[in-house]
Coordinates of C-alpha atoms in Angstrom, one line a residue:
M1 CA 0.0 0.0 0.0
Q2 CA 2.8 2.4 0.9
L3 CA 4.6 1.6 -2.4
V4 CA 1.4 2.4 -4.4
L5 CA 1.0 5.7 -2.5
F6 CA 4.6 6.6 -3.1
L7 CA 4.4 5.9 -6.9
S8 CA 1.2 7.9 -7.1
F9 CA 2.8 10.8 -5.3
M10 CA 5.9 10.7 -7.7
F11 CA 3.6 10.7 -10.7
L12 CA 1.7 13.7 -9.4
L13 CA 5.0 15.5 -8.8
M14 CA 6.2 14.8 -12.4
Q15 CA 2.8 15.9 -13.7
C16 CA 2.9 19.2 -11.7
S17 CA 6.5 19.9 -12.8
L18 CA 5.6 19.3 -16.4
E19 CA 2.5 21.6 -16.2
R20 CA 4.7 24.4 -14.8
E21 CA 7.1 24.0 -17.7
L22 CA 4.3 23.9 -20.3
R23 CA 2.9 27.2 -19.1
S24 CA 5.9 28.7 -20.9
V25 CA 5.7 26.5 -24.1
V26 CA 7.6 28.2 -26.9
E27 CA 7.3 25.7 -29.7
M28 CA 4.0 26.0 -31.5
R29 CA 2.6 24.9 -34.8
T30 CA -0.3 26.4 -36.8
L31 CA -3.3 24.3 -37.8
D32 CA -5.1 25.7 -40.8
V33 CA -8.7 24.8 -39.8
A34 CA -10.4 26.4 -42.8
L35 CA -8.1 24.6 -45.3
T36 CA -8.4 21.3 -43.6
L37 CA -12.2 21.4 -43.7
Q38 CA -12.2 22.7 -47.3
A39 CA -9.9 20.0 -48.5
S40 CA -12.3 17.3 -47.8
K41 CA -15.2 18.7 -49.9
P42 CA -16.0 16.7 -53.0
F43 CA -14.0 17.6 -56.1
H44 CA -13.8 16.5 -59.7
F45 CA -10.8 14.7 -61.2
A46 CA -9.9 13.6 -64.7
E47 CA -11.2 10.3 -65.9
S48 CA -7.7 9.4 -67.1
S49 CA -6.5 9.2 -63.4
L50 CA -8.0 5.7 -63.3
N51 CA -6.6 4.6 -66.6
Y52 CA -3.8 2.1 -65.7
E53 CA -2.6 1.6 -69.3
Q54 CA -2.3 5.3 -69.9
Q55 CA -0.6 6.1 -66.6
Q56 CA 1.9 3.3 -66.7
Q57 CA 3.4 4.7 -70.0
Q58 CA 4.4 8.0 -68.4
K59 CA 7.7 6.8 -67.2
R60 CA 9.6 3.6 -67.9
G61 CA 9.6 1.2 -64.9
S62 CA 7.1 3.3 -62.9
F63 CA 3.7 5.0 -63.2
R64 CA 1.8 7.6 -61.3
L65 CA -1.9 7.9 -60.6
N66 CA -3.8 10.9 -59.3
L67 CA -5.1 10.7 -55.8
V68 CA -8.6 9.1 -55.8
H69 CA -10.6 10.5 -52.9
R70 CA -13.7 8.5 -51.9
D71 CA -15.8 11.6 -51.9
A72 CA -14.9 12.8 -55.4
N73 CA -18.0 13.5 -57.4
T74 CA -17.0 11.3 -60.3
S75 CA -15.3 8.6 -58.2
P76 CA -16.7 5.1 -58.7
F77 CA -15.8 4.4 -55.0
R78 CA -17.7 7.2 -53.5
L79 CA -20.0 6.3 -50.6
Q80 CA -23.2 8.2 -51.3
N81 CA -24.7 10.5 -48.6
A82 CA -22.0 9.6 -46.0
T83 CA -21.0 12.4 -43.7
R84 CA -17.5 12.9 -42.4
Q85 CA -18.6 11.8 -39.0
Q86 CA -20.1 8.6 -40.3
L87 CA -17.0 7.8 -42.3
L88 CA -14.7 8.4 -39.3
K89 CA -16.8 6.2 -37.1
Q90 CA -16.6 3.3 -39.5
R91 CA -12.8 3.9 -39.9
L92 CA -12.4 3.8 -36.1
I93 CA -14.4 0.6 -35.9
R94 CA -12.1 -1.1 -38.4
D95 CA -9.1 0.4 -36.7
E96 CA -10.0 -1.1 -33.3
A97 CA -10.4 -4.5 -35.0
R98 CA -7.0 -4.1 -36.6
V99 CA -5.3 -3.3 -33.3
K100 CA -6.9 -6.3 -31.6
W101 CA -5.7 -8.5 -34.5
I102 CA -2.1 -7.2 -34.1
S103 CA -2.1 -7.7 -30.3
T104 CA -3.4 -11.3 -30.3
P105 CA -1.6 -14.5 -31.3
I106 CA -4.3 -15.8 -33.6
H107 CA -3.4 -13.5 -36.5
R108 CA 0.0 -15.1 -36.9
L109 CA -1.2 -17.6 -39.6
Q110 CA 0.9 -16.4 -42.5
A111 CA 4.6 -17.3 -42.7
S112 CA 7.5 -18.3 -40.6
E113 CA 10.6 -16.2 -40.9
S114 CA 13.5 -17.6 -43.0
S115 CA 15.6 -16.9 -46.0
H116 CA 14.3 -15.0 -49.1
L117 CA 12.5 -17.1 -51.7
Q118 CA 13.5 -15.7 -55.0
S119 CA 16.4 -16.5 -57.2
S120 CA 18.8 -13.8 -58.2
S121 CA 17.3 -13.7 -61.7
S122 CA 14.0 -12.2 -60.4
R123 CA 15.5 -10.0 -57.7
S124 CA 16.9 -7.3 -59.8
S125 CA 13.5 -6.6 -61.6
A126 CA 12.2 -4.8 -58.5
E127 CA 14.8 -2.1 -58.7
G128 CA 13.1 1.2 -59.5
L129 CA 9.6 -0.3 -59.3
A130 CA 7.2 2.5 -58.3
S131 CA 3.5 2.6 -57.8
P132 CA 1.3 5.4 -56.4
V133 CA -0.5 4.9 -53.1
L134 CA -4.2 5.7 -52.8
S135 CA -6.3 6.2 -49.7
G136 CA -7.9 2.9 -48.9
L137 CA -11.0 4.7 -47.7
S138 CA -11.9 5.3 -51.3
F139 CA -12.8 1.6 -51.4
G140 CA -14.6 1.3 -48.1
S141 CA -11.9 -0.6 -46.4
A142 CA -8.5 0.0 -44.7
E143 CA -6.2 1.6 -45.6
Y144 CA -4.0 2.4 -48.6
F145 CA -3.8 0.9 -52.1
V146 CA -1.5 0.5 -55.1
R147 CA -2.4 -0.6 -58.6
L148 CA -0.3 -3.5 -60.0
G149 CA -0.4 -5.7 -63.0
V150 CA -0.9 -9.4 -62.2
G151 CA -0.3 -12.3 -64.6
T152 CA 0.8 -12.6 -68.2
P153 CA -0.6 -10.6 -69.9
A154 CA -0.8 -8.2 -67.0
K155 CA -4.3 -7.4 -65.6
P156 CA -4.4 -4.2 -63.5
I157 CA -5.7 -4.7 -60.0
Y158 CA -6.0 -2.5 -56.9
M159 CA -4.4 -4.1 -53.8
V160 CA -4.2 -3.0 -50.2
I161 CA -0.7 -2.4 -49.0
D162 CA 0.1 -3.6 -45.5
T163 CA 3.4 -3.5 -43.6
G164 CA 1.8 -5.7 -40.9
S165 CA 1.2 -8.7 -43.2
D166 CA 3.4 -11.0 -45.2
V167 CA 1.5 -13.2 -47.7
P168 CA 0.2 -11.4 -50.8
W169 CA -3.2 -12.7 -52.0
L170 CA -5.8 -12.0 -54.6
Q171 CA -9.4 -13.0 -55.2
C172 CA -9.4 -15.7 -57.9
K173 CA -11.8 -17.4 -60.2
P174 CA -13.6 -19.7 -59.7
C175 CA -15.2 -18.1 -56.6
R176 CA -16.9 -20.1 -53.9
R177 CA -17.4 -16.9 -52.0
C178 CA -16.0 -13.6 -53.2
Y179 CA -16.8 -10.0 -52.1
D180 CA -17.4 -7.2 -54.6
Q181 CA -14.2 -5.6 -56.0
N182 CA -13.6 -2.7 -58.4
D183 CA -11.6 -4.7 -61.0
P184 CA -12.5 -8.0 -62.7
I185 CA -11.6 -10.9 -60.4
F186 CA -8.3 -12.5 -61.5
D187 CA -8.7 -15.6 -63.6
P188 CA -5.5 -17.8 -63.4
K189 CA -6.6 -19.7 -66.5
Q190 CA -6.0 -16.5 -68.5
S191 CA -2.4 -16.1 -67.4
S192 CA 0.5 -18.0 -68.9
S193 CA 2.8 -17.4 -65.9
Y194 CA 0.4 -18.8 -63.3
Q195 CA 1.8 -21.9 -61.5
Q196 CA 0.3 -23.7 -58.5
L197 CA 2.7 -24.7 -55.7
K198 CA 2.9 -28.2 -54.4
C199 CA 2.7 -29.2 -50.8
T200 CA 6.4 -30.2 -50.9
S201 CA 7.5 -26.7 -52.0
Q202 CA 9.6 -24.5 -49.8
Q203 CA 7.0 -21.7 -49.9
C204 CA 4.2 -24.1 -48.7
R205 CA 6.4 -25.3 -45.8
Q206 CA 6.8 -21.7 -44.7
L207 CA 3.1 -21.3 -44.1
T208 CA 1.9 -21.9 -40.6
M209 CA -1.6 -22.7 -41.7
R210 CA -1.7 -25.0 -44.7
A211 CA -3.3 -28.1 -46.1
C212 CA -2.9 -30.4 -49.1
Q213 CA -5.5 -31.1 -51.8
D214 CA -4.5 -33.4 -54.7
K215 CA -0.8 -32.6 -53.7
Q216 CA -1.5 -28.9 -54.2
C217 CA -0.7 -26.4 -51.4
M218 CA -3.8 -24.7 -49.8
Y219 CA -3.5 -21.7 -47.6
E220 CA -5.9 -19.9 -45.2
I221 CA -5.5 -16.5 -43.4
F222 CA -7.8 -15.1 -40.7
Y223 CA -7.9 -11.5 -39.5
G224 CA -9.1 -10.3 -36.2
D225 CA -12.2 -8.5 -37.6
G226 CA -13.5 -11.8 -38.9
S227 CA -12.1 -11.3 -42.5
F228 CA -10.5 -14.3 -44.1
T229 CA -9.1 -15.6 -47.4
A230 CA -8.5 -19.2 -48.4
G231 CA -7.4 -21.0 -51.6
N232 CA -4.4 -22.2 -53.5
L233 CA -0.8 -21.0 -52.9
A234 CA 0.6 -20.3 -56.3
M235 CA 3.3 -18.3 -58.1
E236 CA 2.7 -15.4 -60.5
T237 CA 4.3 -12.3 -62.1
F238 CA 3.5 -8.9 -60.5
S239 CA 4.4 -5.9 -62.7
V240 CA 4.2 -2.1 -62.9
G241 CA 4.7 -0.8 -66.4
D242 CA 7.8 -2.4 -67.9
S243 CA 9.1 -3.6 -64.5
A244 CA 8.2 -7.1 -63.3
V245 CA 8.9 -9.4 -60.4
E246 CA 8.5 -13.0 -61.5
R247 CA 7.5 -16.1 -59.5
V248 CA 6.0 -14.3 -56.6
A249 CA 4.3 -16.8 -54.2
F250 CA 0.8 -15.5 -53.4
G251 CA -2.6 -16.8 -52.2
C252 CA -5.1 -17.3 -55.0
G253 CA -8.2 -16.9 -52.9
H254 CA -11.4 -18.7 -53.9
D255 CA -13.1 -18.2 -50.6
N256 CA -12.8 -14.6 -49.3
E257 CA -14.9 -12.4 -47.0
G258 CA -14.4 -9.3 -44.9
L259 CA -13.4 -5.6 -45.0
F260 CA -11.5 -5.7 -48.2
V261 CA -14.4 -4.6 -50.3
G262 CA -13.3 -2.9 -53.5
A263 CA -9.7 -4.1 -53.5
G264 CA -8.6 -7.2 -55.4
G265 CA -6.5 -8.4 -52.5
L266 CA -3.6 -7.5 -50.2
L267 CA 0.1 -6.8 -50.9
G268 CA 2.0 -7.9 -47.8
L269 CA 5.0 -5.7 -47.1
G270 CA 6.0 -7.1 -43.7
A271 CA 9.5 -8.4 -42.8
G272 CA 8.6 -12.1 -43.3
A273 CA 9.9 -14.4 -46.0
L274 CA 6.7 -14.5 -47.9
S275 CA 6.0 -10.8 -48.1
F276 CA 6.2 -9.1 -51.5
S277 CA 9.2 -7.0 -50.5
S278 CA 11.1 -10.1 -49.3
Q279 CA 10.2 -12.2 -52.4
A280 CA 11.2 -9.4 -54.7
S281 CA 14.5 -9.2 -52.7
A282 CA 13.9 -5.4 -52.7
S283 CA 15.2 -5.1 -49.1
R284 CA 14.9 -1.3 -49.6
F285 CA 11.5 0.2 -50.1
S286 CA 9.7 3.4 -49.1
Y287 CA 6.2 4.8 -49.0
C288 CA 4.6 8.2 -48.4
L289 CA 1.0 8.2 -47.4
I290 CA -1.3 10.8 -48.8
D291 CA -3.4 12.8 -46.4
R292 CA -6.9 11.3 -46.3
E293 CA -8.3 14.8 -45.8
S294 CA -6.5 16.3 -48.9
G295 CA -8.7 17.1 -51.9
A296 CA -5.9 18.6 -54.0
L297 CA -5.7 17.2 -57.5
N298 CA -1.9 17.1 -57.4
S299 CA -1.8 15.1 -54.1
S300 CA -0.1 11.8 -54.9
S301 CA 2.3 9.4 -53.2
A302 CA 4.5 6.5 -54.2
L303 CA 5.4 3.1 -53.0
I304 CA 9.0 2.6 -54.4
F305 CA 11.2 -0.5 -54.3
G306 CA 15.0 -0.5 -54.8
N307 CA 17.8 1.9 -54.3
A308 CA 15.8 4.8 -55.7
S309 CA 13.3 4.4 -52.8
I310 CA 15.6 6.1 -50.3
P311 CA 16.4 9.8 -50.8
A312 CA 20.0 11.0 -50.6
G313 CA 21.0 12.2 -47.2
A314 CA 18.4 10.2 -45.3
R315 CA 19.2 9.6 -41.6
F316 CA 18.3 6.2 -40.2
T317 CA 17.3 4.8 -36.8
R318 CA 17.6 1.0 -36.2
L319 CA 14.9 -1.5 -36.6
L320 CA 14.6 -4.0 -33.7
R321 CA 14.3 -7.7 -34.1
N322 CA 11.4 -9.6 -32.4
Q323 CA 11.7 -13.3 -33.1
K324 CA 8.2 -13.9 -31.7
H325 CA 6.6 -11.4 -34.2
A326 CA 9.1 -11.2 -37.0
T327 CA 6.5 -9.7 -39.5
Y328 CA 6.4 -6.3 -37.8
Y329 CA 8.8 -3.4 -38.1
Y330 CA 9.8 -2.6 -34.5
V331 CA 11.4 0.8 -33.9
A332 CA 13.4 2.1 -30.9
L333 CA 11.2 4.9 -29.8
T334 CA 13.0 6.7 -26.9
G335 CA 10.7 9.5 -26.1
I336 CA 8.0 12.1 -27.1
S337 CA 8.1 15.9 -26.8
V338 CA 5.2 18.4 -26.6
G339 CA 5.9 22.0 -27.2
G340 CA 9.6 21.3 -27.3
L341 CA 9.7 19.7 -23.9
R342 CA 10.6 16.0 -23.4
L343 CA 7.9 14.1 -21.5
P344 CA 9.1 12.1 -18.4
I345 CA 8.1 8.7 -20.0
R346 CA 9.7 5.7 -18.3
A347 CA 11.9 3.7 -20.6
E348 CA 10.0 0.5 -20.0
A349 CA 6.8 2.0 -21.6
F350 CA 8.3 1.4 -25.1
R351 CA 10.8 -1.4 -24.3
L352 CA 10.7 -4.6 -26.3
S353 CA 11.1 -7.5 -23.9
A354 CA 13.2 -10.6 -24.4
S355 CA 10.0 -12.6 -24.4
G356 CA 8.6 -10.6 -27.4
G357 CA 6.2 -8.4 -25.5
G358 CA 5.9 -4.7 -25.6
G359 CA 7.8 -2.5 -28.0
V360 CA 6.7 -0.1 -30.7
I361 CA 5.9 -0.9 -34.4
I362 CA 5.2 1.3 -37.4
D363 CA 2.1 0.0 -39.2
S364 CA 0.5 1.2 -42.4
G365 CA -2.8 -0.5 -41.6
T366 CA -3.5 1.1 -38.3
S367 CA -4.9 4.6 -38.4
V368 CA -4.6 6.0 -34.9
T369 CA -1.4 5.8 -32.9
R370 CA -1.8 3.7 -29.8
L371 CA 0.6 4.2 -26.9
A372 CA 1.1 2.3 -23.7
A373 CA -1.4 3.9 -21.2
P374 CA 1.2 5.6 -18.9
A375 CA 2.9 7.2 -22.0
Y376 CA -0.4 8.3 -23.5
Y377 CA -1.7 10.0 -20.3
L378 CA 1.5 12.0 -20.1
L379 CA 1.3 13.0 -23.7
R380 CA -2.4 13.8 -23.5
N381 CA -2.1 15.8 -20.3
A382 CA 0.8 17.8 -21.6
F383 CA -1.1 18.7 -24.8
R384 CA -4.1 19.6 -22.8
Q385 CA -2.0 21.9 -20.7
G386 CA -0.5 23.6 -23.7
T387 CA -4.0 24.1 -25.2
R388 CA -5.9 25.1 -22.1
H389 CA -6.8 28.4 -23.7
L390 CA -8.6 26.7 -26.6
P391 CA -12.4 25.9 -26.5
A392 CA -13.0 22.3 -25.6
A393 CA -15.5 19.9 -27.2
S394 CA -17.0 16.6 -26.1
G395 CA -15.0 13.4 -26.9
F396 CA -15.6 11.4 -30.0
S397 CA -15.3 7.6 -30.1
L398 CA -11.9 6.7 -28.7
F399 CA -10.7 10.3 -28.7
D400 CA -11.0 11.9 -25.2
T401 CA -9.4 15.3 -26.1
C402 CA -11.4 17.4 -28.6
Y403 CA -11.7 21.1 -29.5
D404 CA -14.3 23.4 -31.0
F405 CA -12.6 25.3 -33.8
S406 CA -15.8 26.3 -35.5
R407 CA -15.2 30.1 -35.0
V408 CA -11.5 30.2 -36.1
K409 CA -9.7 29.9 -39.4
S410 CA -6.4 28.8 -37.9
V411 CA -5.1 28.1 -34.5
D412 CA -1.6 27.7 -32.8
V413 CA -1.1 24.4 -30.9
P414 CA 2.0 22.9 -29.2
T415 CA 4.4 20.9 -31.4
V416 CA 4.5 17.1 -31.0
A417 CA 7.6 15.1 -31.9
F418 CA 8.8 11.4 -31.7
H419 CA 12.4 10.7 -30.7
F420 CA 14.2 7.5 -31.9
A421 CA 17.5 5.9 -31.1
G422 CA 20.4 7.6 -32.9
A423 CA 19.2 11.1 -32.2
I424 CA 16.5 10.8 -35.0
D425 CA 13.5 13.0 -34.5
L426 CA 10.1 13.0 -36.3
Q427 CA 8.4 16.4 -36.0
L428 CA 4.7 16.0 -36.7
Q429 CA 2.6 18.5 -38.6
A430 CA -0.5 19.8 -36.8
N431 CA -2.8 17.8 -39.0
N432 CA -0.9 14.6 -38.0
Y433 CA -2.3 14.9 -34.5
L434 CA -5.5 17.1 -34.8
L435 CA -8.1 15.3 -36.8
P436 CA -11.5 16.8 -37.9
V437 CA -14.3 14.6 -36.8
D438 CA -17.2 16.5 -38.3
D439 CA -17.8 19.3 -40.8
S440 CA -18.6 22.0 -38.2
G441 CA -15.0 22.4 -36.8
T442 CA -14.7 19.8 -34.1
F443 CA -11.1 18.5 -34.0
C444 CA -9.7 15.7 -31.8
F445 CA -6.2 14.8 -30.6
A446 CA -5.5 11.8 -32.7
F447 CA -3.8 9.5 -30.2
A448 CA -5.2 6.8 -28.0
G449 CA -4.0 4.8 -25.0
T450 CA -3.9 1.1 -24.9
S451 CA -3.6 -1.6 -22.3
L452 CA -2.5 -4.0 -24.9
N453 CA 1.1 -5.3 -24.9
I454 CA 2.3 -3.2 -27.9
S455 CA 2.4 0.4 -29.0
I456 CA 1.7 1.3 -32.7
I457 CA 2.6 4.3 -34.7
G458 CA -0.4 4.6 -37.1
N459 CA -0.8 6.1 -40.5
I460 CA -2.4 9.4 -39.4
Q461 CA 0.9 10.2 -37.8
Q462 CA 2.8 8.9 -40.8
Q463 CA 1.0 11.0 -43.4
G464 CA 3.2 13.5 -45.3
T465 CA 6.4 11.7 -44.2
R466 CA 8.3 9.2 -46.4
I467 CA 9.0 6.0 -44.5
A468 CA 12.1 4.4 -45.9
I469 CA 12.8 0.8 -44.8
D470 CA 16.2 -0.9 -45.4
G471 CA 15.3 -4.4 -44.4
Q472 CA 18.8 -5.9 -45.0
A473 CA 20.5 -3.3 -42.8
R474 CA 17.6 -3.4 -40.3
R475 CA 17.0 0.4 -40.3
V476 CA 14.3 2.9 -41.1
A477 CA 14.4 6.6 -42.0
F478 CA 11.6 9.3 -41.6
I479 CA 11.9 12.0 -44.3
P480 CA 9.3 14.7 -44.0
Q481 CA 8.2 15.9 -47.4
E482 CA 5.2 16.2 -49.7
C483 CA 4.0 12.9 -50.9
G484 CA 4.7 13.8 -54.5

């Protein structure tokens, strides 16, 4: 009892000391309220922005597509009559399911971690491969998409990108159960490069959930929200323009259900042996996520593989290894600052234990950053102290710190920064941590606490920053820039 009282007293002392310091906060950042709200209004875009054949010819080995916003007037993915608040509620429901999936053992049904699968002849083809990244909300599912060619001849298909998954998969004919997708469902009979994998293949042995049917390898993957995919494990050619990666092991799903509506499948970019990035032997890749709230026609971003994926002068922090959860990209987060002041967060809040628990991952599929509860409360309270002069609003869903900006065009708020090992800092923009939750000017602090045994840096906080991963050297760089 005495120990509990002592620890509570020490926490209060640290909190009071931090509050005194924050009364003289000097590092502020401006949130353009009017522009943020205006950016999400429906806009028109050129029909050619969806034309894969036209776009891929713009540059050899790569192609660019305009940002497709789900609320564009001419977008085929637009959800009719949905308000910003309704869209956000649905996003947060999916997000919660995603976080539970990450934090529970049941999701690890994809691949054990071992050597790369591809021969040297198919490794080099990923160099310089580039594809634009589109907001996954355009398709009614999470989270970001690229458009790739699959098969020979190549058929363009939208796929979800996911740094928290390994095995790539597509819906395939014949369908026992398939959800609606934007593109025609992939038909392996129409591809000369399609090849089913046998149960004795190395790729099949690397699956942790597999079965055999007529000596052919069968796979099955479940997700925490109830989504699943099942079918044949096969090999196929994936391409962008003139660049191609041959003999990619992927799931050809004949039985699929869940939140992937609109996309043809999922492109796993995790650290495991069966991820697309591992199979392509493109140990270096980077992505820059577009702002979901952006309505600018020139907003675009790229997922790039190979040496060209990392800008010159990029500064890296190390990636940590977790043998229990080798799919994920664990980072050495050492602290967080608010208004230029380092928060008194204990080191164990972000520490990766020897047993594989705890730690911090970067994840493209999670929207809202989740922090271990003690760290979150310090962050939230410090931000509240620095914004005590701003009009408060009621909480929204998992957000407990919200503001009424309905009467202002812009507002100054304390800066927020992540600090990583190697003296690497990621300074967030105001729209990385203040999110509009309706059309009337209510904004919420876009972080959440969690009692789960892992912290996650989500894609809202990643937007506008190029995330460059060097898998072979086990390091990651954060390069703030426009996602052009």
